[in-house]
Amino acid sequence: MKEGEMAIPHLFRCPISLDLFTDPVTLSTGQTYDRSSIEKWLSNGNQTCPVTMQKLQDPSMVPNHTLRHLINQWVQMGDQFYPHYLKINDPDFSLAASLKHNLESLEPTFETLRKIQDLPKSCLIHLGFFPLLLKLVFRENEGEFSQEKLIFLENSLVCVLKLLPFSDLGELNILKEEPTLAYFVVLFDNGTITMKRSLCNLVEAISSSFETKELCLMLANTPLLMHKLIHFLEDDNEDAVKAIFALSSLEPNRENLIKEGAVQGLLAHIFSPKTSERKTSVKVAMGTLEMLLGVESGREAIAHIPSGIDALVKMVFRYSDHEGSESAVNSLMMVCCESLQAREEAICAGVLSQLLLLLQSQCNERTKKGARMLLKLLRSTWAEDQKSV
């Protein structure tokens, strides 16, 4: 090699000519060759793939635009383009480039998705798989959701979630387009349990990023999606709890969640036999309920739920490690401050003894302070009731 000349990365060389690709094309076997080289190979009577030696059932060639783009970048940028992981793991990079090409040009298969899941995240991120997979999942498809189609979508979402923590969340804004958002709702309605959990994870990510704040507001303002999400919550799903908690972090969303039955859904989740052992899920649900009860319509909603106040009282000292106790105390304080009926219901449900037990426990000082304030408020009501007896 002459001085000053760049070494050609091996994956940019045609396997036949060993020269830099000028017009890369991919065969049905997934192998890429320079067009002139593979055409010469086939014109000589060969009917196999030169690398794999598989018989070519379909001799058609598809232009590999991804590889052509990478080569153009390399030519322009030289060694600055050549990433560290490419030097270490050329086979992974080469396979990823080929798989991306398949996703873009051919009908994607479950096998393609399986191979993607096995590749290094850095390689997939660098080649732009995240936006490509999003488009693949949320492109509107006509027809019924066959078992094969559901499995494909389920695994596509698994790939999306694998890349999510390392990707630009602004890419999720493709969901702001009305047809795409509508298809998101369709997937949530018709998808498998695993798909719904994955979609909940996406909602949580959208609600946690400033880049997607507008999209978060749009999601909460989609009644059918909120209805389906809350229904999934009532099926004791922890991912739905996290999604609703994240949505509630934006104050404008709380009214819509309350309107669609989030208060009742959260209470049903908290006291479900399946949830009772999942303390973390209960704590998140109680934190969400506390945010919703900060809104007047939320307090009105719990007042109209039979045993709603009783449920909050039970959470004051439900667990020995006080998971959810602070949110229960704060929620009761908000509800009882402006409602005599709520105070009376809380007293009848045994809140005074629950608060006294909490004050004698090892809970944090912040929770104890809230308990003292609530106890003071309720004792005045209890004293008045005793006088009237």
XYZ file of C-alpha atoms in Angstrom:
389
model
C 0.000 0.000 0.000
C 1.329 3.404 -0.971
C 2.053 5.999 1.721
C -1.038 8.097 2.492
C -3.390 5.555 0.904
C -6.302 4.372 3.085
C -6.668 0.671 3.800
C -10.051 -0.573 2.539
C -12.120 -2.245 5.304
C -12.678 -5.836 4.285
C -16.467 -5.521 4.435
C -16.231 -2.782 1.790
C -14.478 -5.190 -0.610
C -16.332 -7.397 -3.060
C -15.713 -11.066 -2.102
C -15.070 -11.893 -5.789
C -12.858 -9.056 -7.034
C -11.527 -8.033 -3.592
C -11.804 -4.422 -4.785
C -13.853 -1.603 -3.279
C -17.552 -1.976 -4.074
C -18.781 0.428 -6.753
C -22.336 -0.919 -7.185
C -23.107 -3.344 -4.306
C -26.051 -5.701 -4.784
C -27.442 -8.377 -2.453
C -28.539 -11.871 -3.499
C -31.340 -13.935 -1.970
C -28.725 -15.640 0.256
C -28.042 -12.295 1.981
C -24.507 -12.026 0.543
C -23.414 -8.795 -1.166
C -21.248 -8.495 -4.285
C -20.243 -5.838 -6.779
C -22.790 -5.961 -9.617
C -20.235 -6.387 -12.421
C -18.463 -9.224 -10.568
C -21.575 -11.269 -9.746
C -23.035 -10.752 -13.230
C -19.798 -12.140 -14.724
C -19.944 -15.102 -12.274
C -23.515 -15.938 -13.304
C -22.887 -15.408 -17.023
C -20.179 -18.090 -16.805
C -22.908 -20.637 -15.981
C -22.529 -20.672 -12.198
C -25.844 -21.122 -10.326
C -24.555 -20.838 -6.754
C -23.673 -18.053 -4.331
C -19.849 -17.659 -4.460
C -19.467 -17.314 -0.661
C -22.042 -19.773 0.710
C -22.110 -22.082 -2.348
C -25.882 -22.334 -1.889
C -27.864 -22.922 -5.065
C -29.584 -19.710 -6.128
C -33.302 -20.429 -6.366
C -33.793 -16.761 -7.187
C -30.952 -15.050 -9.114
C -32.405 -11.540 -8.700
C -30.213 -8.780 -7.240
C -31.269 -5.946 -4.937
C -29.179 -2.744 -4.722
C -27.583 -2.438 -1.264
C -28.127 1.265 -0.612
C -27.052 0.994 3.046
C -23.603 -0.341 2.141
C -23.221 2.174 -0.696
C -24.022 4.998 1.758
C -21.460 3.699 4.271
C -18.789 3.465 1.593
C -19.512 7.036 0.477
C -19.162 8.183 4.102
C -15.885 6.302 4.435
C -14.501 7.811 1.224
C -15.377 11.322 2.437
C -14.257 10.960 6.059
C -11.430 8.467 5.814
C -10.193 6.947 9.079
C -12.434 9.265 11.133
C -15.438 7.237 9.927
C -14.013 3.886 10.976
C -15.633 3.242 14.409
C -13.860 1.390 17.204
C -16.225 -1.564 17.341
C -15.921 -2.010 13.545
C -12.166 -2.558 13.950
C -12.798 -5.148 16.646
C -15.894 -6.899 15.297
C -16.120 -6.604 11.549
C -18.352 -9.715 11.131
C -21.057 -8.195 13.371
C -20.987 -4.930 11.459
C -21.132 -6.702 8.120
C -24.053 -8.867 9.229
C -25.891 -5.834 10.635
C -25.480 -3.918 7.374
C -26.850 -6.909 5.478
C -29.797 -7.320 7.875
C -30.641 -3.629 7.625
C -30.642 -3.954 3.875
C -33.042 -6.905 4.165
C -35.386 -4.900 6.376
C -35.386 -2.029 3.896
C -35.571 -3.936 0.631
C -37.091 -7.356 1.206
C -40.060 -8.720 3.095
C -38.649 -8.921 6.656
C -38.825 -12.264 8.447
C -38.778 -13.491 12.030
C -35.328 -14.971 11.374
C -34.014 -11.490 10.477
C -35.350 -10.122 13.781
C -33.812 -13.014 15.709
C -30.389 -12.234 14.241
C -30.805 -8.523 15.037
C -31.448 -9.324 18.703
C -28.096 -11.139 18.885
C -26.026 -8.233 17.535
C -24.221 -5.591 19.664
C -26.397 -2.555 20.437
C -23.680 -0.077 19.442
C -23.524 -1.593 15.979
C -27.315 -1.407 15.514
C -27.515 2.171 16.796
C -24.712 3.316 14.479
C -26.492 1.848 11.438
C -29.822 3.493 12.310
C -31.866 0.408 13.195
C -34.010 2.209 15.810
C -35.982 4.512 13.450
C -36.150 1.728 10.863
C -37.693 -0.722 13.356
C -40.168 1.930 14.550
C -41.364 2.446 10.986
C -41.576 -1.316 10.532
C -43.768 -1.759 13.626
C -46.061 1.214 13.151
C -46.600 1.125 9.414
C -50.313 0.634 8.915
C -51.191 -2.818 7.629
C -54.498 -3.922 6.253
C -56.071 -7.263 7.029
C -56.463 -9.363 10.142
C -53.828 -9.929 12.801
C -52.740 -13.475 12.041
C -50.704 -15.439 14.563
C -47.645 -15.102 12.334
C -48.100 -11.336 12.062
C -48.511 -10.944 15.829
C -45.332 -12.928 16.501
C -43.435 -10.760 14.012
C -44.707 -7.511 15.580
C -44.022 -8.830 19.084
C -40.379 -9.535 18.229
C -40.024 -6.243 16.361
C -41.062 -4.422 19.547
C -38.535 -6.480 21.542
C -35.826 -5.183 19.184
C -37.112 -1.606 19.574
C -36.985 -1.835 23.380
C -33.477 -3.292 23.241
C -32.277 -0.129 21.480
C -34.546 2.343 23.298
C -32.183 3.330 26.176
C -29.384 4.183 23.720
C -31.423 5.942 21.026
C -32.677 9.427 20.249
C -36.158 9.441 21.787
C -37.132 12.179 19.367
C -37.497 9.376 16.786
C -40.667 8.334 18.651
C -42.326 11.518 17.402
C -43.337 9.622 14.263
C -46.324 8.657 16.440
C -47.521 12.260 16.276
C -48.762 11.533 12.756
C -52.470 10.748 13.043
C -52.482 7.432 11.087
C -49.441 6.185 13.030
C -50.951 7.077 16.412
C -54.219 5.421 15.373
C -52.283 2.256 14.486
C -50.551 2.380 17.885
C -54.036 2.144 19.456
C -54.979 -0.703 17.096
C -51.860 -2.634 18.132
C -52.616 -2.090 21.811
C -56.167 -3.339 21.272
C -55.275 -6.404 19.205
C -51.787 -7.266 20.399
C -50.529 -10.072 22.605
C -49.808 -9.526 26.314
C -46.102 -9.156 25.488
C -46.898 -6.547 22.818
C -49.055 -4.564 25.250
C -46.271 -4.600 27.830
C -43.809 -3.371 25.217
C -46.181 -0.585 24.170
C -46.535 0.393 27.846
C -42.738 0.650 28.017
C -42.821 2.973 25.013
C -45.508 5.132 26.657
C -43.327 5.349 29.767
C -40.304 6.419 27.694
C -42.351 8.996 25.762
C -43.718 10.453 29.008
C -40.251 10.714 30.555
C -38.554 12.755 27.814
C -38.740 16.477 27.131
C -38.234 15.715 23.419
C -41.568 13.877 23.305
C -43.611 16.080 25.668
C -46.088 17.046 22.950
C -46.535 13.390 21.997
C -47.136 12.522 25.666
C -49.988 15.049 25.753
C -51.392 13.574 22.550
C -51.364 10.044 24.005
C -53.257 11.137 27.113
C -55.718 12.984 24.895
C -56.566 9.772 23.001
C -59.557 8.399 24.969
C -59.567 4.928 23.428
C -55.864 4.406 24.222
C -56.339 5.602 27.821
C -59.360 3.318 28.209
C -57.395 0.307 26.923
C -54.374 1.183 29.084
C -56.481 1.431 32.260
C -58.242 -1.820 31.408
C -54.806 -3.453 31.067
C -53.921 -1.961 34.467
C -56.927 -3.701 36.007
C -55.529 -6.971 34.653
C -52.747 -6.545 37.255
C -50.012 -5.465 34.871
C -47.029 -3.691 36.380
C -45.953 -2.141 33.060
C -49.341 -0.414 32.776
C -48.857 1.079 36.271
C -45.494 2.549 35.268
C -46.964 3.928 32.032
C -49.846 5.642 33.851
C -47.469 7.003 36.501
C -45.274 8.488 33.757
C -48.281 9.989 31.949
C -49.489 11.507 35.244
C -46.189 13.317 35.676
C -47.545 15.914 33.243
C -50.319 17.767 35.065
C -52.514 18.386 31.979
C -52.793 14.598 31.499
C -54.348 13.937 34.900
C -57.846 15.121 34.022
C -57.995 12.777 31.018
C -56.762 9.809 33.064
C -59.329 10.494 35.782
C -62.075 10.816 33.184
C -61.196 7.390 31.758
C -61.362 5.721 35.201
C -57.748 5.730 36.359
C -58.640 6.253 40.052
C -60.841 3.175 40.155
C -58.374 1.214 38.024
C -55.488 1.997 40.371
C -57.475 0.944 43.446
C -58.465 -2.307 41.725
C -54.799 -2.948 40.901
C -53.581 -2.146 44.434
C -55.976 -4.567 46.088
C -55.815 -7.338 43.525
C -54.677 -10.660 45.059
C -52.048 -10.933 42.290
C -50.565 -7.526 43.153
C -50.428 -7.806 46.941
C -46.963 -9.412 46.888
C -45.543 -6.924 44.349
C -44.811 -4.081 46.759
C -42.919 -1.972 44.238
C -45.902 -2.012 41.906
C -48.210 -1.037 44.776
C -45.903 1.841 45.737
C -45.915 3.185 42.151
C -49.700 2.823 41.964
C -50.136 4.703 45.253
C -47.798 7.452 44.053
C -49.890 7.780 40.888
C -53.109 7.879 42.897
C -51.647 10.632 45.077
C -50.953 12.746 41.974
C -54.485 12.203 40.639
C -56.098 13.088 43.984
C -54.310 16.428 43.797
C -56.898 17.281 41.125
C -60.434 18.152 42.224
C -62.000 15.703 39.787
C -59.780 12.963 41.253
C -61.073 13.645 44.762
C -64.618 13.634 43.433
C -63.957 10.321 41.694
C -62.754 8.547 44.843
C -65.682 9.965 46.822
C -68.067 8.199 44.433
C -66.266 4.856 44.603
C -67.814 2.555 47.235
C -65.204 1.934 49.956
C -62.777 4.297 48.199
C -61.811 6.066 51.449
C -61.697 2.714 53.228
C -59.149 1.523 50.644
C -56.869 4.488 51.380
C -57.110 3.813 55.130
C -56.070 0.198 54.606
C -52.930 1.389 52.787
C -51.765 3.532 55.749
C -50.234 0.544 57.528
C -50.684 -2.297 55.042
C -47.044 -3.343 54.857
C -44.521 -3.624 57.674
C -41.904 -1.857 55.557
C -44.409 0.978 54.879
C -44.448 0.727 51.086
C -47.162 3.141 49.984
C -47.798 4.523 53.492
C -46.620 8.053 52.715
C -48.770 8.309 49.588
C -51.774 6.923 51.505
C -51.360 9.543 54.267
C -50.932 12.371 51.737
C -53.928 11.164 49.720
C -56.149 11.016 52.800
C -55.018 14.498 53.799
C -56.044 15.942 50.436
C -59.411 14.185 50.439
C -60.256 14.841 54.099
C -59.210 18.511 54.171
C -62.234 19.645 52.206
C -64.794 16.932 52.961
C -66.449 16.253 56.316
C -67.985 13.108 54.869
C -64.542 11.824 53.891
C -63.240 12.491 57.407
C -66.157 10.618 58.945
C -65.687 7.676 56.565
C -61.975 7.544 57.365
C -62.664 7.521 61.120
C -65.271 4.776 60.732
C -62.722 2.763 58.736
C -60.287 2.868 61.681
C -57.808 5.443 60.414
C -57.002 6.777 63.905
C -55.572 3.472 65.109
C -53.713 3.013 61.795
C -52.070 6.426 62.161
C -51.054 5.713 65.767
C -49.445 2.439 64.691
C -47.611 4.269 61.918
C -46.262 6.863 64.366
C -44.858 4.068 66.557
C -43.182 2.363 63.588
C -39.789 2.865 61.922
C -41.204 4.812 58.956
C -39.387 7.953 57.777
C -39.839 11.330 59.454
C -41.650 12.804 56.477
C -44.354 10.138 56.687
C -44.663 10.659 60.461
C -45.062 14.397 59.991
C -47.911 13.811 57.527
C -49.496 11.300 59.904
C -49.435 13.837 62.776
C -51.086 16.500 60.616
C -53.793 14.093 59.475
C -54.326 12.852 63.027
C -54.781 16.417 64.245
C -57.369 17.103 61.532
C -59.311 13.924 62.212
C -59.213 14.195 66.005
C -61.112 17.507 65.857
C -63.819 15.803 63.790
C -63.861 12.812 66.154
C -64.168 15.125 69.208
C -67.091 16.956 67.606
C -68.800 13.665 66.848
C -68.366 12.539 70.450
C -69.976 15.756 71.733
C -72.976 15.247 69.509
C -73.542 11.716 70.820
